[in-house]
Amino acid sequence: MINIDNYKTKLTSLLSFRMLFEKNRSSVSMNIDNLKVSWECPSNIALVKYWGKKEEQLPLNPSLSFSLKKAHTRTTVTIKPREMKRLNFRFEGEESSFAHRVDQYLDKLSIDLSWINDYSFYFESENTFPHSAGIASSASAFGSFGLCMADINHKITGKKADNEQFLHEASRLARLGSGSACRSVYPGFAWWGKSSAYKGSTDCFALHVNKIHDIYSDMCDAVLIISSDRKKISSSAGHALMNDHLYREIRIRQANSNAIELYQLLKAPDHQRFFEIIENEALTLHALMMSSMPSFILLKEESLKIMDKIRMYREDTGIQIGFTMDAGPNIHLLYFREDQRKVHQFIESELKDLLEEGKWLDDRIGEGPVRLI
Ligand code: PMV
């Protein structure tokens, strides 16, 4: 197991996060010409997948996810009066090719936030998890950027917002960088996408899912690394495969129905059905990629073996575990806290040999973003 506890993590509960937020909101002294904000934001794992988009990063279907506890990006943004160069971006202290994407992101934001063109931006970003660990780093990165930019926007415009409105705005700004990032600005579970079954839902930003059953607030996620190679297909190219996909309409119906049912299960648990739905979502995501034109096979032999072993273990022991995946070969093994010891034993004895250098990350549901300064 990779001990990502060694990476300094700084989390607070939702309550203390809110208190921290309030405290800082009132104590900020503003020098707009040299303003600095800093946020830490988690990555998230989707249980119902966002796959396919329309217009400006709007989803074809609703998705449902939870934020992770240990996998975070921390970003500090300083703004200064406009210099020749608009963006200085450093990742873990080094120049990075990701700067190009951040520059495009500022272009997108400037359509809405006209003050962006008056400033130069100094971004310093770092992750609390290893590179290429099979964790969506764009979700935590753009989540932290969305929070920083919403924060700056409030300071520059003097706009008043309560915590909820602030997070909605941060979610909307995060979405413009990476769709799934809009779900990362919340603790626990988040819903993104318009649905008549979810009050107040919209395609523009995600919502925090509250009042879930206690058992789900302790969900654990072992990220099993099968390959840390770069993705074979970018996520934009992946979403584009849905534009003319033969199964597009049926997929939209399926995702809507899975999202609504899973949302209800979060309030009234039925573990068997819960894992049926999330596995159906993960396998559908890959089936859609395999049946696209052009087609992509991202699963590896080890991915299939592990899925099979997880199902066998569940059947043999009655312990409630299941899997999900992103658009890659790595497996997120989900289980409940009360089974942690047994599940860790299972990973060590049955799955470890199938993993890249035996690597896996021990993560779980987290408490959401933290303002750092
Ligand atoms: O946010 P993007 O464009 O990287 O897309 C993420 C897509 C999936 O991870 C496969 C599913 C999801 O909902 O997170």
PDB file of C-alpha atoms in Angstrom, residues 93-239:
ATOM      1  CA  GLY A  93       7.729  24.219  -7.876  1.00  0.00           C
ATOM      2  CA  GLU A  94       8.448  23.535 -11.566  1.00  0.00           C
ATOM      3  CA  GLU A  95       7.243  24.952 -14.855  1.00  0.00           C
ATOM      4  CA  SER A  96       4.667  22.636 -16.345  1.00  0.00           C
ATOM      5  CA  SER A  97       3.039  21.977 -19.724  1.00  0.00           C
ATOM      6  CA  PHE A  98      -0.308  22.106 -17.907  1.00  0.00           C
ATOM      7  CA  ALA A  99       0.131  25.912 -18.043  1.00  0.00           C
ATOM      8  CA  HIS A 100      -1.319  25.852 -21.560  1.00  0.00           C
ATOM      9  CA  ARG A 101      -4.584  24.360 -20.274  1.00  0.00           C
ATOM     10  CA  VAL A 102      -4.729  26.864 -17.411  1.00  0.00           C
ATOM     11  CA  ASP A 103      -4.240  29.727 -19.895  1.00  0.00           C
ATOM     12  CA  GLN A 104      -7.158  28.412 -21.974  1.00  0.00           C
ATOM     13  CA  TYR A 105      -9.131  28.164 -18.745  1.00  0.00           C
ATOM     14  CA  LEU A 106      -8.516  31.861 -18.013  1.00  0.00           C
ATOM     15  CA  ASP A 107      -9.725  32.652 -21.548  1.00  0.00           C
ATOM     16  CA  LYS A 108     -12.974  30.807 -20.856  1.00  0.00           C
ATOM     17  CA  LEU A 109     -13.459  32.499 -17.497  1.00  0.00           C
ATOM     18  CA  SER A 110     -12.800  35.939 -18.965  1.00  0.00           C
ATOM     19  CA  ILE A 111     -16.015  35.719 -21.030  1.00  0.00           C
ATOM     20  CA  ASP A 112     -17.878  35.951 -17.762  1.00  0.00           C
ATOM     21  CA  LEU A 113     -15.345  37.613 -15.445  1.00  0.00           C
ATOM     22  CA  SER A 114     -14.173  40.604 -17.452  1.00  0.00           C
ATOM     23  CA  TRP A 115     -11.680  41.753 -14.762  1.00  0.00           C
ATOM     24  CA  ILE A 116      -9.472  38.753 -15.648  1.00  0.00           C
ATOM     25  CA  ASN A 117      -7.893  40.684 -18.524  1.00  0.00           C
ATOM     26  CA  ASP A 118      -6.690  43.430 -16.144  1.00  0.00           C
ATOM     27  CA  TYR A 119      -4.451  41.122 -14.100  1.00  0.00           C
ATOM     28  CA  SER A 120      -1.541  38.715 -14.284  1.00  0.00           C
ATOM     29  CA  PHE A 121      -1.957  35.431 -12.429  1.00  0.00           C
ATOM     30  CA  TYR A 122       0.633  33.480 -10.447  1.00  0.00           C
ATOM     31  CA  PHE A 123      -0.584  29.925  -9.851  1.00  0.00           C
ATOM     32  CA  GLU A 124       1.338  27.553  -7.590  1.00  0.00           C
ATOM     33  CA  SER A 125      -0.170  24.104  -7.398  1.00  0.00           C
ATOM     34  CA  GLU A 126       0.717  20.754  -5.832  1.00  0.00           C
ATOM     35  CA  ASN A 127      -0.936  17.379  -5.311  1.00  0.00           C
ATOM     36  CA  THR A 128      -1.054  15.370  -2.098  1.00  0.00           C
ATOM     37  CA  PHE A 129      -1.085  12.116  -4.077  1.00  0.00           C
ATOM     38  CA  PRO A 130       1.484  10.491  -6.342  1.00  0.00           C
ATOM     39  CA  HIS A 131       1.433  11.271 -10.076  1.00  0.00           C
ATOM     40  CA  SER A 132      -0.286   8.813 -12.382  1.00  0.00           C
ATOM     41  CA  ALA A 133      -1.899   7.067  -9.456  1.00  0.00           C
ATOM     42  CA  GLY A 134      -5.151   6.480 -11.291  1.00  0.00           C
ATOM     43  CA  ILE A 135      -6.798   9.352  -9.433  1.00  0.00           C
ATOM     44  CA  ALA A 136      -8.429  12.112 -11.463  1.00  0.00           C
ATOM     45  CA  SER A 137      -6.028  14.988 -10.871  1.00  0.00           C
ATOM     46  CA  SER A 138      -7.917  17.322 -13.208  1.00  0.00           C
ATOM     47  CA  ALA A 139     -10.935  17.168 -10.870  1.00  0.00           C
ATOM     48  CA  SER A 140      -8.945  18.252  -7.806  1.00  0.00           C
ATOM     49  CA  ALA A 141      -6.839  20.738  -9.796  1.00  0.00           C
ATOM     50  CA  PHE A 142      -9.754  22.543 -11.435  1.00  0.00           C
ATOM     51  CA  GLY A 143     -11.753  22.222  -8.221  1.00  0.00           C
ATOM     52  CA  SER A 144      -9.030  24.192  -6.436  1.00  0.00           C
ATOM     53  CA  PHE A 145      -8.784  26.684  -9.335  1.00  0.00           C
ATOM     54  CA  GLY A 146     -12.573  27.198  -9.278  1.00  0.00           C
ATOM     55  CA  LEU A 147     -12.479  27.900  -5.533  1.00  0.00           C
ATOM     56  CA  CYS A 148      -9.568  30.338  -5.893  1.00  0.00           C
ATOM     57  CA  MET A 149     -11.185  32.167  -8.811  1.00  0.00           C
ATOM     58  CA  ALA A 150     -14.583  32.396  -7.109  1.00  0.00           C
ATOM     59  CA  ASP A 151     -12.816  33.737  -4.026  1.00  0.00           C
ATOM     60  CA  ILE A 152     -10.937  36.379  -6.051  1.00  0.00           C
ATOM     61  CA  ASN A 153     -14.121  37.276  -7.912  1.00  0.00           C
ATOM     62  CA  HIS A 154     -15.925  37.967  -4.647  1.00  0.00           C
ATOM     63  CA  LYS A 155     -13.097  40.122  -3.386  1.00  0.00           C
ATOM     64  CA  ILE A 156     -12.773  42.110  -6.594  1.00  0.00           C
ATOM     65  CA  THR A 157     -16.449  42.658  -7.228  1.00  0.00           C
ATOM     66  CA  GLY A 158     -17.445  42.902  -3.566  1.00  0.00           C
ATOM     67  CA  LYS A 159     -20.228  40.429  -4.377  1.00  0.00           C
ATOM     68  CA  LYS A 160     -21.936  39.040  -1.266  1.00  0.00           C
ATOM     69  CA  ALA A 161     -22.686  35.337  -1.068  1.00  0.00           C
ATOM     70  CA  ASP A 162     -23.422  32.821   1.655  1.00  0.00           C
ATOM     71  CA  ASN A 163     -21.400  29.588   1.824  1.00  0.00           C
ATOM     72  CA  GLU A 164     -23.804  27.696  -0.384  1.00  0.00           C
ATOM     73  CA  GLN A 165     -23.907  30.357  -3.086  1.00  0.00           C
ATOM     74  CA  PHE A 166     -20.116  30.656  -2.962  1.00  0.00           C
ATOM     75  CA  LEU A 167     -19.697  26.898  -3.476  1.00  0.00           C
ATOM     76  CA  HIS A 168     -22.215  26.883  -6.319  1.00  0.00           C
ATOM     77  CA  GLU A 169     -20.194  29.559  -8.031  1.00  0.00           C
ATOM     78  CA  ALA A 170     -16.889  27.769  -7.352  1.00  0.00           C
ATOM     79  CA  SER A 171     -18.463  24.606  -8.766  1.00  0.00           C
ATOM     80  CA  ARG A 172     -19.593  26.424 -11.913  1.00  0.00           C
ATOM     81  CA  LEU A 173     -16.132  27.937 -12.452  1.00  0.00           C
ATOM     82  CA  ALA A 174     -14.465  24.560 -11.797  1.00  0.00           C
ATOM     83  CA  ARG A 175     -16.775  22.961 -14.387  1.00  0.00           C
ATOM     84  CA  LEU A 176     -15.433  25.228 -17.111  1.00  0.00           C
ATOM     85  CA  GLY A 177     -11.976  23.655 -16.594  1.00  0.00           C
ATOM     86  CA  SER A 178     -13.035  20.022 -16.223  1.00  0.00           C
ATOM     87  CA  GLY A 179     -16.623  18.798 -15.948  1.00  0.00           C
ATOM     88  CA  SER A 180     -16.061  16.342 -13.110  1.00  0.00           C
ATOM     89  CA  ALA A 181     -14.221  19.045 -11.112  1.00  0.00           C
ATOM     90  CA  CYS A 182     -17.532  20.761 -10.371  1.00  0.00           C
ATOM     91  CA  ARG A 183     -18.398  17.865  -8.022  1.00  0.00           C
ATOM     92  CA  SER A 184     -15.107  18.182  -6.093  1.00  0.00           C
ATOM     93  CA  VAL A 185     -15.907  21.410  -4.221  1.00  0.00           C
ATOM     94  CA  TYR A 186     -18.162  19.592  -1.750  1.00  0.00           C
ATOM     95  CA  PRO A 187     -17.613  17.213   1.144  1.00  0.00           C
ATOM     96  CA  GLY A 188     -19.117  13.723   0.765  1.00  0.00           C
ATOM     97  CA  PHE A 189     -21.518  13.137  -2.108  1.00  0.00           C
ATOM     98  CA  ALA A 190     -22.298  15.506  -4.978  1.00  0.00           C
ATOM     99  CA  TRP A 191     -24.910  15.488  -7.739  1.00  0.00           C
ATOM    100  CA  TRP A 192     -24.329  17.224 -11.067  1.00  0.00           C
ATOM    101  CA  GLY A 193     -26.860  17.557 -13.869  1.00  0.00           C
ATOM    102  CA  LYS A 194     -30.435  18.606 -14.412  1.00  0.00           C
ATOM    103  CA  SER A 195     -33.068  16.103 -13.363  1.00  0.00           C
ATOM    104  CA  SER A 196     -36.702  16.553 -12.435  1.00  0.00           C
ATOM    105  CA  ALA A 197     -36.084  13.976  -9.682  1.00  0.00           C
ATOM    106  CA  TYR A 198     -33.501  16.173  -7.919  1.00  0.00           C
ATOM    107  CA  LYS A 199     -34.796  19.484  -6.650  1.00  0.00           C
ATOM    108  CA  GLY A 200     -32.738  22.505  -7.689  1.00  0.00           C
ATOM    109  CA  SER A 201     -30.418  20.472  -9.921  1.00  0.00           C
ATOM    110  CA  THR A 202     -28.829  22.131 -12.927  1.00  0.00           C
ATOM    111  CA  ASP A 203     -26.261  21.344 -15.613  1.00  0.00           C
ATOM    112  CA  CYS A 204     -24.313  24.480 -14.670  1.00  0.00           C
ATOM    113  CA  PHE A 205     -22.957  23.402 -11.284  1.00  0.00           C
ATOM    114  CA  ALA A 206     -23.035  20.496  -8.873  1.00  0.00           C
ATOM    115  CA  LEU A 207     -24.958  20.307  -5.598  1.00  0.00           C
ATOM    116  CA  HIS A 208     -23.964  18.837  -2.272  1.00  0.00           C
ATOM    117  CA  VAL A 209     -26.063  15.740  -1.480  1.00  0.00           C
ATOM    118  CA  ASN A 210     -27.125  16.003   2.133  1.00  0.00           C
ATOM    119  CA  LYS A 211     -29.133  13.870   4.525  1.00  0.00           C
ATOM    120  CA  ILE A 212     -27.623  10.581   3.419  1.00  0.00           C
ATOM    121  CA  HIS A 213     -27.688   7.457   5.592  1.00  0.00           C
ATOM    122  CA  ASP A 214     -24.807   7.281   8.101  1.00  0.00           C
ATOM    123  CA  ILE A 215     -23.429   4.075   6.632  1.00  0.00           C
ATOM    124  CA  TYR A 216     -22.458   5.892   3.410  1.00  0.00           C
ATOM    125  CA  SER A 217     -20.616   8.672   5.187  1.00  0.00           C
ATOM    126  CA  ASP A 218     -17.976   6.056   6.004  1.00  0.00           C
ATOM    127  CA  MET A 219     -17.490   4.622   2.518  1.00  0.00           C
ATOM    128  CA  CYS A 220     -13.913   3.499   1.830  1.00  0.00           C
ATOM    129  CA  ASP A 221     -12.095   3.416  -1.502  1.00  0.00           C
ATOM    130  CA  ALA A 222      -8.986   1.301  -2.166  1.00  0.00           C
ATOM    131  CA  VAL A 223      -7.509   2.559  -5.449  1.00  0.00           C
ATOM    132  CA  LEU A 224      -5.848  -0.460  -7.060  1.00  0.00           C
ATOM    133  CA  ILE A 225      -3.137   0.594  -9.499  1.00  0.00           C
ATOM    134  CA  ILE A 226      -2.935  -1.702 -12.497  1.00  0.00           C
ATOM    135  CA  SER A 227      -1.124   0.739 -14.710  1.00  0.00           C
ATOM    136  CA  SER A 228       0.144   4.267 -14.104  1.00  0.00           C
ATOM    137  CA  ASP A 229       0.792   4.870 -17.836  1.00  0.00           C
ATOM    138  CA  ARG A 230      -0.611   7.988 -19.404  1.00  0.00           C
ATOM    139  CA  LYS A 231      -4.230   7.741 -20.517  1.00  0.00           C
ATOM    140  CA  LYS A 232      -4.689   6.294 -24.036  1.00  0.00           C
ATOM    141  CA  ILE A 233      -7.450   8.777 -24.743  1.00  0.00           C
ATOM    142  CA  SER A 234      -7.947  12.289 -23.410  1.00  0.00           C
ATOM    143  CA  SER A 235     -11.187  12.888 -21.576  1.00  0.00           C
ATOM    144  CA  SER A 236     -12.350  15.481 -24.166  1.00  0.00           C
ATOM    145  CA  ALA A 237     -11.825  12.926 -26.940  1.00  0.00           C
ATOM    146  CA  GLY A 238     -13.646  10.356 -24.769  1.00  0.00           C
ATOM    147  CA  HIS A 239     -16.691  12.591 -24.271  1.00  0.00           C
TER     148      HIS A 239
END
